[in-house]
XYZ file of C-alpha atoms in Angstrom:
710
model
C 54.140 71.102 -9.158
C 56.710 68.982 -10.924
C 56.969 66.740 -7.840
C 53.221 66.256 -7.733
C 53.138 65.285 -11.389
C 55.930 62.721 -10.818
C 54.029 61.214 -7.873
C 50.894 60.992 -10.008
C 52.766 59.191 -12.784
C 54.299 56.763 -10.296
C 50.842 56.027 -8.833
C 49.358 55.353 -12.253
C 52.262 53.096 -13.217
C 52.003 51.085 -9.993
C 48.248 50.668 -10.418
C 48.710 49.475 -13.997
C 51.230 46.865 -12.926
C 48.945 45.687 -10.117
C 46.015 45.330 -12.478
C 48.191 43.482 -14.976
C 49.216 40.959 -12.308
C 45.634 40.375 -10.964
C 43.764 37.386 -12.442
C 40.699 38.228 -14.487
C 37.482 38.078 -12.480
C 35.370 34.948 -13.093
C 31.719 34.249 -12.233
C 30.822 31.156 -10.181
C 30.529 27.967 -12.212
C 27.324 25.956 -12.024
C 24.545 25.947 -9.452
C 23.978 24.731 -5.928
C 21.045 22.321 -6.289
C 18.587 21.936 -3.397
C 16.253 18.929 -3.403
C 13.251 19.130 -1.072
C 11.573 16.256 0.745
C 8.206 14.815 -0.159
C 8.226 11.048 0.295
C 7.393 9.274 -2.939
C 6.897 12.675 -4.566
C 10.686 13.031 -4.309
C 11.022 10.487 -7.121
C 10.344 13.438 -9.428
C 13.901 14.569 -8.551
C 15.194 11.696 -10.685
C 13.359 12.991 -13.742
C 14.537 16.556 -13.142
C 18.156 15.394 -12.785
C 17.817 13.666 -16.167
C 16.525 16.891 -17.688
C 19.433 18.856 -16.183
C 21.983 16.393 -17.554
C 20.469 16.479 -21.049
C 20.620 20.285 -20.990
C 24.188 20.341 -19.637
C 23.190 22.255 -16.495
C 26.250 22.127 -14.257
C 25.643 21.011 -10.666
C 28.574 22.165 -8.552
C 27.092 21.274 -5.159
C 23.946 19.693 -3.807
C 21.879 19.683 -0.599
C 18.769 17.766 0.316
C 16.148 16.882 2.880
C 14.327 13.551 3.350
C 13.814 11.894 -0.061
C 15.770 14.810 -1.476
C 18.688 13.837 0.781
C 18.483 10.258 -0.426
C 18.665 11.292 -4.080
C 21.226 14.043 -3.428
C 23.530 11.654 -1.571
C 23.487 9.041 -4.308
C 24.018 11.663 -7.004
C 26.899 13.199 -5.032
C 28.602 9.789 -4.899
C 28.755 9.689 -8.695
C 25.649 7.824 -9.799
C 23.987 9.269 -12.883
C 20.341 10.185 -13.284
C 19.930 7.211 -15.618
C 21.248 4.885 -12.907
C 18.879 6.389 -10.335
C 16.022 5.970 -12.816
C 16.843 2.278 -13.257
C 17.201 1.797 -9.495
C 13.874 3.372 -8.541
C 11.868 2.014 -11.474
C 12.867 -1.573 -10.713
C 12.548 -1.213 -6.939
C 10.244 -3.521 -4.985
C 9.058 -0.827 -2.582
C 6.928 -3.205 -0.552
C 9.941 -5.403 0.155
C 12.189 -2.385 0.770
C 9.974 -1.155 3.626
C 9.078 -4.611 4.950
C 10.386 -5.994 8.225
C 9.740 -9.615 7.243
C 12.893 -11.694 6.732
C 13.640 -12.546 3.121
C 11.646 -15.684 2.361
C 14.468 -17.284 0.390
C 16.816 -16.952 3.351
C 14.391 -18.265 5.965
C 13.909 -21.887 6.889
C 10.493 -23.227 5.978
C 9.348 -23.882 9.584
C 10.078 -20.236 10.452
C 7.810 -19.053 7.640
C 4.964 -21.083 9.149
C 5.367 -20.278 12.852
C 3.476 -17.221 14.055
C 1.877 -16.379 10.712
C -1.582 -17.236 12.010
C -1.317 -14.858 14.992
C -3.735 -11.943 15.004
C -1.453 -9.913 17.293
C 2.236 -10.363 18.062
C 4.225 -8.356 20.610
C 7.853 -8.464 21.686
C 8.571 -9.347 25.303
C 11.197 -8.002 27.670
C 10.884 -10.463 30.506
C 7.128 -10.767 30.742
C 6.371 -7.188 29.663
C 4.942 -6.671 26.146
C 6.754 -4.012 24.087
C 4.945 -1.979 21.444
C 6.694 -1.517 18.066
C 8.728 1.674 17.685
C 7.519 2.540 14.191
C 4.950 1.568 11.604
C 7.474 0.828 8.847
C 11.036 -0.496 8.917
C 13.853 1.398 7.192
C 16.426 -1.344 7.743
C 16.499 -2.479 4.118
C 16.704 1.137 3.004
C 19.836 1.275 5.162
C 21.247 -1.860 3.503
C 20.698 -0.303 0.085
C 22.125 3.127 0.906
C 25.124 1.719 2.769
C 25.909 -0.649 -0.091
C 25.704 2.177 -2.638
C 27.384 5.040 -0.752
C 29.877 2.952 1.254
C 32.284 2.288 -1.651
C 32.546 6.023 -2.437
C 33.423 6.800 1.180
C 35.908 3.936 1.380
C 37.749 5.545 -1.538
C 37.242 9.242 -0.715
C 36.727 9.437 3.035
C 33.937 10.735 5.222
C 34.099 14.426 4.295
C 31.070 15.177 2.118
C 33.105 17.833 0.276
C 35.391 15.078 -1.032
C 32.588 13.337 -2.932
C 32.131 13.792 -6.667
C 29.802 16.679 -5.826
C 30.009 18.470 -2.431
C 26.972 17.599 -0.327
C 24.913 18.701 2.685
C 22.192 16.637 4.375
C 19.551 18.118 6.679
C 17.828 16.390 9.610
C 15.828 17.466 12.695
C 16.809 16.829 16.320
C 13.882 16.264 18.676
C 16.064 16.831 21.781
C 17.472 20.276 20.929
C 14.431 21.035 18.734
C 16.719 22.398 16.069
C 17.796 21.716 12.510
C 21.000 19.718 12.091
C 23.153 19.976 8.951
C 25.602 17.162 8.248
C 28.744 17.546 6.144
C 30.887 14.715 7.509
C 30.401 11.089 8.575
C 28.782 7.942 7.271
C 26.467 9.309 4.628
C 23.852 6.561 4.679
C 23.130 7.110 8.385
C 22.304 10.771 7.858
C 20.218 9.941 4.814
C 18.170 7.593 7.020
C 17.918 10.304 9.680
C 16.796 12.871 7.137
C 13.923 10.655 5.901
C 12.753 9.322 9.305
C 9.153 10.574 9.232
C 8.030 10.538 12.909
C 5.797 7.592 13.723
C 6.295 6.051 10.282
C 10.042 5.305 10.293
C 12.147 4.779 13.424
C 14.138 7.814 14.630
C 17.902 7.717 14.234
C 19.981 8.001 17.409
C 23.337 9.698 16.914
C 25.373 10.558 20.006
C 22.975 12.733 22.041
C 20.741 13.497 19.055
C 17.343 11.940 18.354
C 17.058 12.578 14.633
C 13.921 12.555 12.521
C 12.852 13.780 9.094
C 14.588 17.002 8.080
C 11.288 18.279 6.742
C 10.049 18.807 10.291
C 12.172 21.971 10.504
C 13.463 22.655 6.979
C 12.077 20.811 3.996
C 13.886 22.937 1.389
C 17.258 24.023 2.825
C 18.068 26.944 0.531
C 19.916 28.844 3.266
C 22.112 25.774 3.914
C 23.311 25.932 0.320
C 23.815 29.708 0.517
C 25.997 29.400 3.635
C 27.999 26.401 2.407
C 28.619 27.722 -1.105
C 28.114 31.507 -1.054
C 29.522 32.016 -4.565
C 26.986 29.731 -6.214
C 23.443 30.617 -7.242
C 20.812 28.282 -5.811
C 18.351 26.212 -7.828
C 15.705 24.552 -5.640
C 13.244 21.801 -6.539
C 10.120 21.808 -4.358
C 8.178 18.523 -4.318
C 6.610 19.036 -0.907
C 3.067 17.839 -0.352
C 0.612 20.203 -2.025
C -2.372 21.465 -0.103
C -5.488 19.403 -0.888
C -7.756 20.961 -3.519
C -10.756 19.048 -2.214
C -11.961 18.270 1.274
C -11.233 14.549 1.999
C -14.652 12.934 2.428
C -13.294 9.748 4.013
C -9.806 10.592 5.308
C -7.697 7.574 6.156
C -5.177 7.314 8.975
C -2.348 8.081 6.557
C -4.253 11.033 5.093
C -4.847 12.583 8.512
C -1.247 11.979 9.572
C 0.065 13.484 6.347
C -2.069 16.602 6.664
C -1.133 17.015 10.343
C 2.578 16.632 9.648
C 2.346 19.052 6.739
C 0.442 21.641 8.776
C 2.811 21.605 11.761
C 6.045 21.477 9.756
C 4.939 24.313 7.468
C 4.888 26.767 10.386
C 8.322 25.701 11.621
C 9.782 25.720 8.091
C 9.000 29.431 7.766
C 11.818 30.197 10.219
C 14.393 28.870 7.740
C 12.691 29.856 4.515
C 14.838 31.582 1.889
C 13.987 32.312 -1.721
C 16.362 30.580 -4.204
C 17.640 32.148 -7.400
C 15.577 29.631 -9.370
C 12.657 27.576 -8.118
C 11.168 24.577 -9.941
C 7.856 23.287 -8.578
C 6.524 20.410 -10.712
C 2.838 19.566 -10.833
C 2.708 16.062 -9.345
C -1.070 15.735 -9.648
C -1.774 15.481 -5.925
C 0.384 12.340 -5.584
C 0.647 11.313 -1.941
C 3.881 10.910 0.007
C 3.387 7.122 -0.048
C 2.517 6.810 -3.791
C 5.493 4.580 -4.587
C 3.306 2.607 -6.989
C 3.392 5.703 -9.238
C 7.183 5.708 -9.640
C 7.152 5.809 -13.445
C 4.667 8.678 -13.529
C 6.498 10.734 -10.904
C 9.818 10.407 -12.738
C 8.133 11.261 -16.045
C 6.461 14.366 -14.582
C 9.787 15.542 -13.166
C 11.511 15.013 -16.518
C 8.893 16.386 -18.910
C 8.068 19.462 -16.856
C 11.757 19.931 -16.093
C 12.627 20.058 -19.801
C 9.997 22.756 -20.361
C 11.093 24.724 -17.298
C 14.790 24.628 -18.245
C 13.985 25.820 -21.755
C 12.146 28.767 -20.210
C 15.221 29.697 -18.116
C 18.089 30.234 -20.593
C 20.184 32.033 -17.944
C 20.944 28.748 -16.144
C 24.683 27.830 -16.203
C 25.144 25.294 -19.007
C 28.800 24.269 -18.884
C 28.170 20.777 -17.531
C 28.103 17.466 -19.382
C 26.073 14.310 -19.027
C 27.427 12.044 -16.299
C 28.704 8.646 -17.423
C 27.612 7.124 -14.121
C 29.685 5.206 -11.622
C 30.101 1.519 -10.929
C 31.541 0.876 -7.445
C 34.642 -1.339 -7.453
C 35.050 -4.649 -5.643
C 36.988 -4.754 -2.384
C 38.663 -7.484 -0.390
C 37.341 -7.909 3.145
C 40.057 -7.225 5.716
C 37.982 -7.593 8.896
C 34.373 -8.205 9.903
C 33.371 -6.233 12.985
C 30.340 -6.517 15.286
C 28.920 -4.221 17.927
C 25.742 -4.364 19.990
C 25.667 -8.141 20.426
C 25.831 -8.176 24.229
C 23.847 -11.365 24.840
C 24.162 -13.251 21.572
C 27.402 -15.158 21.214
C 29.536 -15.030 18.088
C 29.017 -18.777 17.853
C 25.332 -18.155 17.160
C 26.150 -15.344 14.708
C 28.769 -17.394 12.843
C 26.060 -19.840 11.805
C 24.517 -17.124 9.667
C 27.581 -15.389 8.229
C 27.953 -15.766 4.469
C 31.023 -13.562 4.002
C 34.451 -13.905 5.613
C 37.884 -12.311 5.680
C 39.523 -12.389 2.253
C 36.219 -12.606 0.365
C 35.271 -10.197 -2.388
C 32.917 -7.453 -1.237
C 30.707 -5.240 -3.365
C 27.319 -3.590 -3.030
C 25.360 -6.770 -3.669
C 27.422 -9.164 -1.533
C 27.327 -6.702 1.379
C 23.528 -6.410 1.148
C 23.189 -10.194 0.876
C 25.321 -10.696 3.996
C 23.162 -8.279 5.975
C 19.945 -9.916 4.741
C 21.203 -13.323 5.763
C 22.037 -12.124 9.280
C 18.558 -10.661 9.634
C 16.991 -13.944 8.520
C 18.496 -15.541 11.637
C 15.793 -13.887 13.745
C 18.437 -12.880 16.300
C 18.258 -9.157 15.577
C 15.482 -6.602 15.291
C 17.729 -4.097 13.514
C 20.996 -4.354 11.614
C 23.083 -1.435 10.343
C 25.858 -2.250 7.924
C 28.899 -0.076 7.188
C 31.747 -0.334 4.711
C 34.835 1.287 6.277
C 38.275 2.241 4.858
C 41.059 -0.220 5.646
C 44.093 1.885 4.640
C 44.345 0.130 1.285
C 42.122 1.243 -1.636
C 41.558 -2.392 -2.556
C 40.459 -3.437 0.928
C 37.750 -2.462 3.368
C 36.284 -3.515 6.693
C 32.680 -4.649 6.966
C 31.039 -3.532 10.210
C 27.658 -4.590 11.599
C 25.942 -2.634 14.345
C 23.118 -4.820 15.627
C 20.153 -4.431 17.924
C 19.375 -7.721 19.560
C 15.866 -8.974 19.169
C 13.884 -8.964 22.350
C 14.470 -12.603 23.310
C 10.788 -13.328 23.702
C 7.593 -12.622 21.820
C 3.954 -13.123 22.642
C 1.487 -14.168 19.965
C -2.275 -14.053 20.375
C -4.542 -15.664 17.841
C -7.749 -17.469 17.292
C -9.537 -19.440 14.623
C -13.072 -20.671 14.288
C -14.588 -23.633 12.507
C -18.267 -24.497 12.660
C -17.318 -28.167 13.131
C -15.477 -27.718 16.426
C -15.987 -24.112 17.540
C -13.505 -21.488 18.662
C -9.777 -22.082 18.923
C -7.882 -19.485 20.977
C -4.088 -19.632 21.176
C -1.272 -18.106 23.198
C 2.224 -18.530 21.787
C 5.434 -17.625 23.599
C 8.679 -17.662 21.599
C 12.217 -17.348 22.894
C 14.793 -16.681 20.193
C 18.048 -16.981 22.105
C 17.820 -19.826 24.596
C 21.113 -20.322 26.482
C 22.511 -17.361 24.454
C 23.204 -19.756 21.603
C 20.547 -18.697 19.102
C 18.391 -21.688 20.031
C 14.648 -21.102 19.623
C 12.015 -22.328 22.043
C 8.255 -22.194 21.552
C 5.367 -22.814 23.921
C 1.955 -22.873 22.301
C -1.148 -23.405 24.391
C -4.860 -22.832 24.079
C -8.045 -24.583 23.208
C -11.654 -24.177 22.323
C -14.986 -25.882 22.611
C -14.343 -29.273 24.268
C -10.599 -29.417 23.685
C -7.306 -28.020 24.968
C -3.698 -28.341 23.892
C -0.117 -27.676 24.912
C 2.807 -27.805 22.487
C 6.478 -27.199 23.202
C 9.561 -27.326 21.001
C 13.196 -26.296 21.087
C 15.391 -26.227 18.006
C 18.619 -24.856 16.629
C 18.215 -22.631 13.637
C 21.027 -22.159 11.161
C 21.848 -22.090 7.490
C 25.626 -22.030 7.750
C 25.786 -25.621 8.992
C 22.749 -26.437 6.841
C 21.065 -28.567 9.497
C 19.114 -28.185 12.718
C 17.966 -30.275 15.652
C 14.532 -30.160 17.214
C 13.055 -31.545 20.420
C 9.283 -31.249 20.711
C 6.276 -32.577 22.561
C 2.522 -32.037 22.617
C -0.610 -32.958 24.557
C -4.139 -32.638 23.168
C -7.269 -33.431 25.155
C -10.463 -33.622 23.143
C -14.107 -34.339 23.853
C -16.026 -35.189 20.729
C -17.535 -37.657 18.351
C -15.491 -40.383 16.738
C -17.476 -41.870 13.852
C -16.615 -45.511 13.177
C -16.590 -47.437 9.886
C -20.343 -48.064 10.120
C -21.059 -44.366 10.582
C -22.033 -44.607 14.243
C -20.880 -41.763 16.478
C -19.255 -42.372 19.861
C -18.874 -39.430 22.242
C -15.564 -39.792 24.024
C -12.886 -37.886 25.871
C -9.402 -38.790 24.816
C -5.871 -37.470 25.195
C -3.254 -37.613 22.457
C 0.378 -37.126 23.424
C 3.633 -37.197 21.479
C 7.341 -36.495 21.800
C 10.019 -36.386 19.126
C 13.693 -35.808 18.454
C 14.347 -34.581 14.914
C 17.412 -34.013 12.762
C 16.613 -31.866 9.735
C 18.581 -30.638 6.764
C 17.305 -27.844 4.502
C 17.860 -28.483 0.809
C 16.757 -25.006 -0.296
C 14.800 -22.017 0.986
C 11.596 -23.935 0.352
C 12.302 -27.429 1.649
C 13.720 -29.701 4.342
C 14.537 -33.359 4.960
C 13.737 -34.696 8.412
C 14.664 -37.886 10.247
C 12.870 -38.335 13.576
C 12.450 -40.700 16.484
C 8.993 -40.288 17.984
C 6.777 -41.575 20.749
C 3.029 -41.385 20.218
C 0.134 -42.449 22.392
C -3.528 -42.097 23.273
C -5.587 -42.656 26.394
C -9.366 -42.541 26.897
C -11.245 -41.218 29.907
C -13.317 -44.401 30.254
C -10.538 -46.059 32.209
C -9.044 -48.125 29.404
C -5.263 -48.408 29.409
C -3.163 -46.030 27.370
C -1.824 -47.182 24.027
C 1.584 -45.917 22.937
C 4.319 -46.892 20.508
C 7.742 -45.779 19.254
C 8.163 -44.593 15.683
C 11.034 -43.976 13.302
C 10.128 -41.647 10.466
C 11.553 -39.873 7.455
C 9.872 -36.930 5.735
C 10.414 -34.464 2.914
C 8.617 -31.116 2.891
C 8.840 -28.533 0.118
C 6.626 -25.460 -0.086
C 7.504 -22.732 -2.586
C 4.797 -20.317 -1.421
C 6.403 -17.317 0.257
C 3.585 -17.434 2.831
C 2.734 -21.125 3.354
C -0.242 -20.241 5.559
C -2.164 -18.445 2.809
C -3.744 -19.433 -0.480
C -0.999 -18.115 -2.721
C 0.726 -19.352 -5.902
C 3.308 -22.074 -5.472
C 3.786 -25.787 -4.955
C 3.646 -28.015 -1.890
C 5.091 -31.511 -1.511
C 4.990 -33.484 1.735
C 5.912 -37.149 1.911
C 6.343 -38.913 5.235
C 7.159 -42.569 5.813
C 7.499 -44.321 9.150
C 7.989 -47.668 10.856
C 6.930 -48.807 14.321
C 9.333 -51.461 15.700
C 6.987 -52.464 18.541
C 6.574 -56.264 18.552
C 2.880 -56.292 19.434
C 1.876 -53.627 16.927
C 4.545 -53.452 14.275
C 3.438 -51.459 11.250
C 4.633 -49.163 8.485
C 2.991 -46.227 6.753
C 3.449 -43.614 4.074
C 1.553 -40.303 3.882
C 1.605 -37.777 1.074
C 0.252 -34.290 0.448
C 0.884 -32.724 -2.954
C -0.494 -29.412 -4.202
C -0.091 -26.740 -6.839
C -1.674 -23.276 -7.020
C -1.582 -21.152 -10.181
C -2.278 -17.448 -10.646
C -4.473 -16.940 -13.701
C -5.440 -13.831 -15.713
C -8.423 -11.896 -14.440
C -7.617 -12.233 -10.713
C -8.284 -15.983 -10.818
C -6.488 -18.626 -8.754
C -6.754 -22.324 -9.497
C -5.277 -25.196 -7.574
C -5.326 -28.916 -7.151
C -4.081 -31.234 -4.448
C -3.668 -34.943 -3.862
C -3.267 -36.554 -0.470
C -3.654 -39.873 1.231
C -1.982 -42.635 3.219
C -1.205 -46.347 3.152
C -0.771 -48.568 6.226
C 0.800 -52.026 6.524
C 0.835 -54.199 9.610
C -0.976 -54.203 12.961
C -1.742 -50.572 13.759
C -4.083 -49.152 16.414
C -7.538 -48.192 15.156
C -7.196 -44.570 16.292
C -4.280 -44.130 13.874
C -6.509 -44.537 10.868
C -6.817 -41.657 8.441
C -9.677 -39.224 9.053
C -10.723 -35.945 7.493
C -9.217 -32.789 9.004
C -9.762 -29.065 8.689
C -6.900 -28.927 6.191
C -7.948 -32.024 4.218
C -11.680 -32.203 4.135
C -14.354 -33.220 1.659
C -17.187 -30.673 1.176
C -20.362 -31.895 2.822
C -18.589 -34.118 5.394
C -17.721 -33.284 8.971
C -14.131 -33.242 10.175
C -12.861 -36.376 11.902
C -15.233 -38.489 9.805
C -14.673 -41.263 7.225
C -12.057 -43.316 9.130
C -10.063 -45.679 6.936
C -6.749 -47.509 6.796
C -5.983 -46.751 3.161
C -6.887 -43.527 1.403
C -6.336 -41.824 -1.947
C -7.875 -38.354 -2.187
C -7.753 -35.230 -4.280
C -9.383 -31.842 -4.744
C -9.636 -28.979 -7.208
C -10.607 -25.369 -6.590
C -10.909 -22.124 -8.496
C -11.328 -18.695 -6.926
C -11.569 -15.125 -8.094
C -10.861 -11.922 -6.238
C -13.921 -9.699 -6.529
C -13.202 -6.662 -4.338
C -9.904 -6.008 -2.579
C -9.316 -8.929 -0.192
C -12.701 -10.520 -0.924
C -13.067 -13.588 -3.133
C -15.470 -16.306 -4.241
C -14.411 -19.938 -4.547
C -15.738 -23.218 -5.893
C -14.263 -26.522 -4.719
C -14.766 -30.201 -5.403
C -12.995 -33.089 -3.675
C -13.209 -36.859 -3.594
C -11.662 -39.713 -1.657
C -11.309 -43.409 -2.424
C -11.113 -45.462 0.813
C -10.422 -49.162 1.454
C -9.298 -51.291 4.392
C -6.289 -53.196 3.054
C -3.844 -52.928 0.196
C -4.919 -56.299 -1.197
C -8.576 -55.230 -1.027
C -8.291 -52.067 -3.101
C -11.041 -53.294 -5.442
C -13.546 -53.100 -2.555
C -13.094 -49.398 -1.871
C -15.707 -46.684 -1.549
C -15.812 -43.300 -3.237
C -16.988 -40.237 -1.321
C -17.170 -36.834 -2.931
C -18.580 -33.387 -2.398
C -18.731 -29.863 -3.801
C -18.830 -26.472 -2.125
C -19.227 -22.763 -2.824
C -17.500 -20.219 -0.621
C -17.371 -16.488 -0.232
C -14.389 -15.265 1.758
C -12.107 -12.447 2.773
C -8.419 -12.375 3.631
C -7.976 -10.474 6.902
C -5.230 -10.284 9.551
C -4.591 -13.633 11.185
C -6.135 -15.774 8.442
C -8.998 -16.149 6.001
C -12.716 -16.062 6.785
C -14.946 -18.366 4.679
C -18.686 -18.983 4.549
C -20.674 -21.157 2.178
C -22.819 -24.236 1.507
C -21.453 -27.725 0.830
C -23.112 -30.822 -0.629
C -22.073 -34.450 -0.202
C -22.604 -37.189 -2.799
C -26.115 -37.825 -1.483
C -27.171 -34.221 -1.948
C -27.170 -33.366 1.763
C -26.408 -29.714 2.464
C -24.073 -28.382 5.152
C -23.236 -24.744 5.814
C -19.738 -24.144 7.116
C -17.966 -21.099 8.459
C -14.283 -20.881 9.302
C -11.664 -18.282 10.139
C -7.938 -18.979 10.282
C -5.377 -20.973 8.314
C -4.793 -24.660 7.768
C -2.000 -24.496 10.335
C -4.212 -23.159 13.122
C -7.548 -24.954 12.925
C -8.227 -26.563 16.294
C -8.105 -30.303 16.929
C -8.585 -30.950 13.237
C -5.134 -29.727 12.356
C-alpha cells in the first residue's frame, strides 16, 4: 500500500512538471479570407476589404477565384484596400481589355491603315485564322505583372512568402479538374483564374489548358480549410445572382452569362463547403461586365460590409489598417526574349525603350511592354520581372507570340456619286524577317478599279521610316471642264514614290518624297507623266483619324516638278478642328485648298472629292488651278450611334495667283442623318447648292476609303 501511494505521488509530480513546461494553448489568430469570382461584381471585394481594415479584422491568409484571385493576389503582395480602391476607380476598363495598340505609341499611318475594313482576319499562309477570344487580357497581364512582380523579386515565388499567404484557383480543361496554385509567377495564375471561356484567351501552362476557376470552384472554401486548417474561414460570395425577371430581349452576353452560370453551378457543388462566416452583398443584379459601375460596386461592398461586420462581433479583431506598399525601383540586369522564332532582334531593338542598367519600376515595365506591342510584330506579349540575385536588381523577361505575318481585310464603301467600292487588303508585317510591312490593296466599284502597293519600315527607336509605294487607278466617268460641260472618258492614273519620313510625335510626321505621276486616256492620246519632289507635314491628334472624333488635323504639302516642258510648283493644305460640346454635340470647321505656279497639266487641277466636297455639288466637279475653301458642321448624337448633322461649305476659285480678284464663289448647305457602324459611317440627306438645286446623297465608309474620289 505504501508503495502504491509513493507511485501515485510520483505520477502526480511528473504530470505537474509536464504541465508547467507546456506552453499555454492559443486559438488561431485571424481568418482565412476567401474571395469568390464574379467579373465586375468582384469589385465589391475592394469595398469589403476596406470595411475589414477599418474594423481591424485580421486576415492571416487569403484565397481567391477569378476576380477574387486578382484582388486576393494584389492584397497578398501588400497593397492596401485604399490603394486597390484608387486603382480600380481610376481604371480605363475599355483600354484595359482592348487589343488596339496604344494610340500615342503608334505611328500615324498605322492608325489609318485597316480602320475602314468591315472584317479583318489573320493569315497563316493563305488560310484565314479566326480570333481565339472576344476580349484581350494582355494589358491585364501588363498591369498584374508590374504590380506583383516587384514583390516576387524580393520574396520569391512561394505564395506563402508574400505578406499574406495566398492560394489561387483555376480550371484545367484537359484533366477537367480544379487546379490550386501556391507557387510560381503570380500574375500568370491570376490571368488563368479569370480566363472566362470564349471571352478571354485560355492560359497554357505546361500540359494544362487553364480557364476561369469559377468553372469548377467559384468559392474555394475547402482550399482554405486544407491549406490553413487552424484558421476559421470567412468567404465573400459575389457570384452572379439568378435573374429575378425573365430577360425579354436577352443579348449574346446575357445568354452566355446565364449558360456559364448554369453549367458551372452544377460542377461547383462537388467542391462546395460551408465557411464559418459567409458575406453575400446585394449587388443589385449588376452583370459580370458592369465595369462602368465600379464606384457603386465598391460602395455596396463597403457599406454592406460595415453593417455585416457589426452584426458579427465574434470575428477576430486583432489586425490593424494596412499602410499600403509602394514597390521599389530596380536596376535592369538583363532583358530576355523568348518566342521570337521568325522576328529578328534587329527588328525588336527598334521598339525597345528600356535597356540594361536602366531603372525599372511598375510603370516603366508596363510602358516598355506597351511600346513593343505598338510595333505590330506580336499578337501577345507576357512580361515578367525576375530575381537577379541582388535585391536592387532584376531581369526583365518578355515571352512573345509572333503576329501571324499576314492579315486579310475586307471592306466596302458606297457613295451615290460613284457607286460601290469593294476592297481587299493584304498586309504582311514581317517582310524579310526584319519587321518591314508590306500592303497590297486592290478593289474597285462602278466604272473604276485600283491597285495599291507599299512597303515601309516601321520604327520609333530610330524615329524615322522609309516607304516605297505605287498605285494604279483606272476610271470611267465624267470630267466636267471649266465651262461646266461633261466629258465621258476612261483614264488611268499611276504613281510611284520613295519616301523618307520622320515622326515628330505620336500624332504627326514629316515626309520628304521623290515621286513619279502620270495619266493616260483610252482615246489613244499619249501618256503624260512627270517627276516630283515634295515635302509634307501631317498632324492628326484624333485617336481614330478615320472617324468624326474630337481633335485637330493639319496637312501641308508642297512640291516642285523639275521637268523642263512642264515645270511647276504647288502647295496644298488641309486644316481642321473638331470640338466635343455639352449635350452630345460635336462642332468642327476645316479649311483646305491649293495654289499652283507654272505650266502644269490640266488634269492636275484641284477638284472636289469625297473627303472635300461642297454640299449640292458632285464629286470631281469645279476644276480650278487655285482654290481656297472651308466648311463648318455641327452634329448631335440622338440615340446610341445615331446622329443628325448640318453642314455648310464654300469655295473661292480662280485661275491664276495674279487674277485672284476674278474668282468665283460656290457654296452649299446640307442636312444629314447618320449612324456609326462597323467599317465606317452611313449618311443620308439632302443638299442644296447656291442656286437652290437639291441633291440627295447617301454614303457609307470613311474619308480614307471612298472610291476614286479619295
